[in-house]
């Protein structure tokens, strides 16, 4: 009878170890998910700022006076042509 009890106790100990290991893995995964979520939120804030800055730069470029330098198509050819 003790063999049966020993067997059951051994199986119970293995099950408890497996449960403890799974709990550890779940805790680690929860921590990782929280860290990734925080990083993602920070990146979204950075993207929003950069989009705002890009819009500002585009508006500034559109509002600039045309350059006094002629385009290549408007340049007169050199005298040797």
Tab-separated table of N, CA and C in Angstrom:
chain	number	residue	atom	x	y	z
A	1	UNK	N	0.817	-1.188	0.000
A	1	UNK	CA	0.000	0.000	0.000
A	1	UNK	C	0.863	1.255	0.000
A	2	UNK	N	1.997	1.202	0.697
A	2	UNK	CA	2.867	2.373	0.727
A	2	UNK	C	3.440	2.680	-0.653
A	3	UNK	N	3.572	1.675	-1.468
A	3	UNK	CA	4.071	1.900	-2.816
A	3	UNK	C	3.085	2.753	-3.600
A	4	UNK	N	1.809	2.450	-3.436
A	4	UNK	CA	0.773	3.253	-4.088
A	4	UNK	C	0.788	4.683	-3.564
A	5	UNK	N	0.908	4.822	-2.251
A	5	UNK	CA	0.938	6.154	-1.643
A	5	UNK	C	2.185	6.926	-2.081
A	6	UNK	N	3.300	6.216	-2.154
A	6	UNK	CA	4.539	6.856	-2.603
A	6	UNK	C	4.417	7.316	-4.058
A	7	UNK	N	3.783	6.456	-4.860
A	7	UNK	CA	3.580	6.780	-6.265
A	7	UNK	C	2.708	8.029	-6.398
A	8	UNK	N	1.616	8.060	-5.647
A	8	UNK	CA	0.706	9.207	-5.690
A	8	UNK	C	1.395	10.476	-5.183
A	9	UNK	N	2.166	10.329	-4.120
A	9	UNK	CA	2.885	11.481	-3.569
A	9	UNK	C	3.905	12.007	-4.578
A	10	UNK	N	4.567	11.100	-5.270
A	10	UNK	CA	5.544	11.485	-6.289
A	10	UNK	C	4.860	12.207	-7.454
A	11	UNK	N	3.732	11.681	-7.907
A	11	UNK	CA	2.985	12.307	-8.999
A	11	UNK	C	2.452	13.674	-8.581
A	12	UNK	N	1.998	13.765	-7.333
A	12	UNK	CA	1.505	15.036	-6.813
A	12	UNK	C	2.633	16.067	-6.752
A	13	UNK	N	3.797	15.638	-6.331
A	13	UNK	CA	4.953	16.543	-6.267
A	13	UNK	C	5.340	17.033	-7.660
A	14	UNK	N	5.315	16.128	-8.644
A	14	UNK	CA	5.623	16.507	-10.025
A	14	UNK	C	4.592	17.500	-10.555
A	15	UNK	N	3.326	17.252	-10.251
A	15	UNK	CA	2.264	18.152	-10.699
A	15	UNK	C	2.426	19.533	-10.065
A	16	UNK	N	2.773	19.557	-8.785
A	16	UNK	CA	2.978	20.837	-8.099
A	16	UNK	C	4.168	21.594	-8.693
A	17	UNK	N	5.227	20.869	-9.041
A	17	UNK	CA	6.390	21.497	-9.680
A	17	UNK	C	6.005	22.073	-11.042
A	18	UNK	N	5.230	21.307	-11.798
A	18	UNK	CA	4.803	21.772	-13.118
A	18	UNK	C	3.932	23.020	-12.992
A	19	UNK	N	3.039	23.022	-12.016
A	19	UNK	CA	2.173	24.183	-11.790
A	19	UNK	C	3.008	25.398	-11.394
A	20	UNK	N	3.970	25.201	-10.520
A	20	UNK	CA	4.840	26.306	-10.091
A	20	UNK	C	5.624	26.862	-11.278
A	21	UNK	N	6.119	25.981	-12.132
A	21	UNK	CA	6.861	26.419	-13.317
A	21	UNK	C	5.954	27.204	-14.262
A	22	UNK	N	4.733	26.717	-14.461
A	22	UNK	CA	3.783	27.427	-15.320
A	22	UNK	C	3.431	28.800	-14.745
A	23	UNK	N	3.258	28.875	-13.435
A	23	UNK	CA	2.960	30.160	-12.797
A	23	UNK	C	4.112	31.141	-12.992
A	24	UNK	N	5.340	30.642	-12.908
A	24	UNK	CA	6.515	31.487	-13.126
A	24	UNK	C	6.545	31.999	-14.562
A	25	UNK	N	6.281	31.107	-15.509
A	25	UNK	CA	6.271	31.503	-16.917
A	25	UNK	C	5.181	32.534	-17.193
A	26	UNK	N	4.005	32.341	-16.629
A	26	UNK	CA	2.903	33.285	-16.830
A	26	UNK	C	3.265	34.649	-16.250
A	27	UNK	N	3.871	34.667	-15.069
A	27	UNK	CA	4.274	35.935	-14.448
A	27	UNK	C	5.297	36.649	-15.328
A	28	UNK	N	6.256	35.907	-15.873
A	28	UNK	CA	7.262	36.499	-16.754
A	28	UNK	C	6.606	37.046	-18.021
A	29	UNK	N	5.666	36.298	-18.595
A	29	UNK	CA	4.981	36.747	-19.806
A	29	UNK	C	4.146	37.995	-19.533
A	30	UNK	N	3.499	38.054	-18.383
A	30	UNK	CA	2.722	39.245	-18.030
A	30	UNK	C	3.638	40.459	-17.926
A	31	UNK	N	4.806	40.271	-17.312
A	31	UNK	CA	5.775	41.368	-17.202
A	31	UNK	C	6.231	41.813	-18.593
A	32	UNK	N	6.520	40.850	-19.456
A	32	UNK	CA	6.966	41.158	-20.812
A	32	UNK	C	5.881	41.902	-21.584
A	33	UNK	N	4.646	41.458	-21.467
A	33	UNK	CA	3.532	42.115	-22.154
A	33	UNK	C	3.383	43.549	-21.662
A	34	UNK	N	3.487	43.761	-20.361
A	34	UNK	CA	3.398	45.118	-19.809
A	34	UNK	C	4.514	46.005	-20.353
A	35	UNK	N	5.729	45.476	-20.415
A	35	UNK	CA	6.866	46.253	-20.926
A	35	UNK	C	6.679	46.581	-22.403
A	36	UNK	N	6.211	45.612	-23.179
A	36	UNK	CA	5.973	45.852	-24.604
A	36	UNK	C	4.853	46.861	-24.816
A	37	UNK	N	3.818	46.784	-24.006
A	37	UNK	CA	2.712	47.730	-24.100
A	37	UNK	C	3.191	49.150	-23.817
A	38	UNK	N	4.035	49.281	-22.803
A	38	UNK	CA	4.583	50.599	-22.457
A	38	UNK	C	5.457	51.137	-23.593
A	39	UNK	N	6.281	50.276	-24.171
A	39	UNK	CA	7.143	50.693	-25.283
A	39	UNK	C	6.304	51.097	-26.490
A	40	UNK	N	5.257	50.351	-26.764
A	40	UNK	CA	4.381	50.661	-27.889
A	40	UNK	C	3.686	52.002	-27.693
A	41	UNK	N	3.218	52.268	-26.493
A	41	UNK	CA	2.564	53.547	-26.202
A	41	UNK	C	3.554	54.697	-26.375
A	42	UNK	N	4.798	54.508	-25.913
A	42	UNK	CA	5.831	55.541	-26.058
A	42	UNK	C	6.137	55.785	-27.539
A	43	UNK	N	6.223	54.724	-28.317
A	43	UNK	CA	6.496	54.865	-29.746
A	43	UNK	C	5.357	55.594	-30.451
A	44	UNK	N	4.122	55.326	-30.047
A	44	UNK	CA	2.986	56.006	-30.665
A	44	UNK	C	3.044	57.505	-30.388
A	45	UNK	N	3.439	57.874	-29.174
A	45	UNK	CA	3.592	59.297	-28.836
A	45	UNK	C	4.669	59.923	-29.724
A	46	UNK	N	5.785	59.211	-29.914
A	46	UNK	CA	6.855	59.721	-30.774
A	46	UNK	C	6.378	59.869	-32.218
A	47	UNK	N	5.629	58.902	-32.709
A	47	UNK	CA	5.113	58.963	-34.080
A	47	UNK	C	4.188	60.161	-34.233
A	48	UNK	N	3.312	60.379	-33.262
A	48	UNK	CA	2.404	61.524	-33.320
A	48	UNK	C	3.181	62.837	-33.368
A	49	UNK	N	4.226	62.956	-32.546
A	49	UNK	CA	5.052	64.172	-32.542
A	49	UNK	C	5.741	64.368	-33.890
A	50	UNK	N	6.285	63.284	-34.437
A	50	UNK	CA	6.988	63.388	-35.717
A	50	UNK	C	6.029	63.739	-36.853
A	51	UNK	N	4.810	63.209	-36.822
A	51	UNK	CA	3.830	63.562	-37.840
A	51	UNK	C	3.497	65.050	-37.763
A	52	UNK	N	3.354	65.565	-36.552
A	52	UNK	CA	3.084	66.988	-36.369
A	52	UNK	C	4.248	67.816	-36.913
A	53	UNK	N	5.477	67.413	-36.581
A	53	UNK	CA	6.653	68.138	-37.059
A	53	UNK	C	6.754	68.076	-38.579
A	54	UNK	N	6.461	66.931	-39.155
A	54	UNK	CA	6.517	66.779	-40.607
A	54	UNK	C	5.501	67.688	-41.282
A	55	UNK	N	4.275	67.743	-40.725
A	55	UNK	CA	3.262	68.648	-41.280
A	55	UNK	C	3.752	70.091	-41.225
A	56	UNK	N	4.389	70.453	-40.121
A	56	UNK	CA	4.915	71.808	-39.959
A	56	UNK	C	5.996	72.092	-41.006
A	57	UNK	N	6.899	71.153	-41.225
A	57	UNK	CA	7.964	71.324	-42.218
A	57	UNK	C	7.367	71.436	-43.618
A	58	UNK	N	6.401	70.601	-43.935
A	58	UNK	CA	5.766	70.648	-45.257
A	58	UNK	C	5.105	72.005	-45.469
A	59	UNK	N	4.380	72.485	-44.472
A	59	UNK	CA	3.740	73.800	-44.587
A	59	UNK	C	4.779	74.899	-44.773
A	60	UNK	N	5.895	74.789	-44.063
A	60	UNK	CA	6.958	75.789	-44.176
A	60	UNK	C	7.562	75.773	-45.577
A	61	UNK	N	7.811	74.585	-46.105
A	61	UNK	CA	8.397	74.460	-47.441
A	61	UNK	C	7.431	75.002	-48.489
A	62	UNK	N	6.154	74.700	-48.344
A	62	UNK	CA	5.164	75.200	-49.303
A	62	UNK	C	5.088	76.720	-49.281
A	63	UNK	N	5.315	77.308	-48.124
A	63	UNK	CA	5.219	78.752	-47.990
A	63	UNK	C	6.481	79.503	-48.362
A	64	UNK	N	7.536	78.798	-48.690
A	64	UNK	CA	8.799	79.460	-49.031
A	64	UNK	C	8.696	80.130	-50.390
A	65	UNK	N	9.433	81.223	-50.543
A	65	UNK	CA	9.516	81.909	-51.831
A	65	UNK	C	10.259	81.009	-52.810
A	66	UNK	N	9.886	81.096	-54.077
A	66	UNK	CA	10.634	80.302	-55.058
A	66	UNK	C	12.094	80.749	-55.094
A	67	UNK	N	12.945	79.858	-55.414
A	67	UNK	CA	14.381	80.126	-55.443
A	67	UNK	C	14.733	81.037	-56.616
A	68	UNK	N	15.764	81.839	-56.454
A	68	UNK	CA	16.259	82.692	-57.533
A	68	UNK	C	17.119	81.915	-58.517
A	69	UNK	N	17.393	80.692	-58.210
A	69	UNK	CA	18.194	79.855	-59.101
A	69	UNK	C	17.258	79.224	-60.118
A	70	UNK	N	17.609	79.366	-61.389
A	70	UNK	CA	16.769	78.825	-62.453
A	70	UNK	C	16.865	77.306	-62.482
A	71	UNK	N	15.784	76.691	-62.935
A	71	UNK	CA	15.777	75.238	-63.095
A	71	UNK	C	16.654	74.877	-64.283
A	72	UNK	N	17.102	73.652	-64.329
A	72	UNK	CA	17.960	73.204	-65.433
A	72	UNK	C	17.267	73.393	-66.782
A	73	UNK	N	15.966	73.160	-66.844
A	73	UNK	CA	15.239	73.296	-68.109
A	73	UNK	C	15.147	74.752	-68.551
A	74	UNK	N	15.279	75.691	-67.618
A	74	UNK	CA	15.180	77.114	-67.940
A	74	UNK	C	16.546	77.743	-68.221
A	75	UNK	N	17.610	77.049	-67.926
A	75	UNK	CA	18.960	77.581	-68.128
A	75	UNK	C	19.268	77.675	-69.620
A	76	UNK	N	19.964	78.711	-69.996
A	76	UNK	CA	20.414	78.807	-71.388
A	76	UNK	C	21.602	77.879	-71.563
A	77	UNK	N	21.705	77.271	-72.719
A	77	UNK	CA	22.822	76.352	-72.921
A	77	UNK	C	24.145	77.119	-72.940
A	78	UNK	N	25.206	76.448	-72.609
A	78	UNK	CA	26.512	77.103	-72.642
A	78	UNK	C	26.874	77.524	-74.074
A	79	UNK	N	27.786	78.474	-74.232
A	79	UNK	CA	28.094	79.018	-75.563
A	79	UNK	C	28.624	77.996	-76.569
A	80	UNK	N	29.195	76.917	-76.146
A	80	UNK	CA	29.768	75.971	-77.114
A	80	UNK	C	28.712	75.070	-77.751
A	81	UNK	N	27.422	75.250	-77.443
A	81	UNK	CA	26.376	74.428	-78.071
A	81	UNK	C	25.919	75.020	-79.349
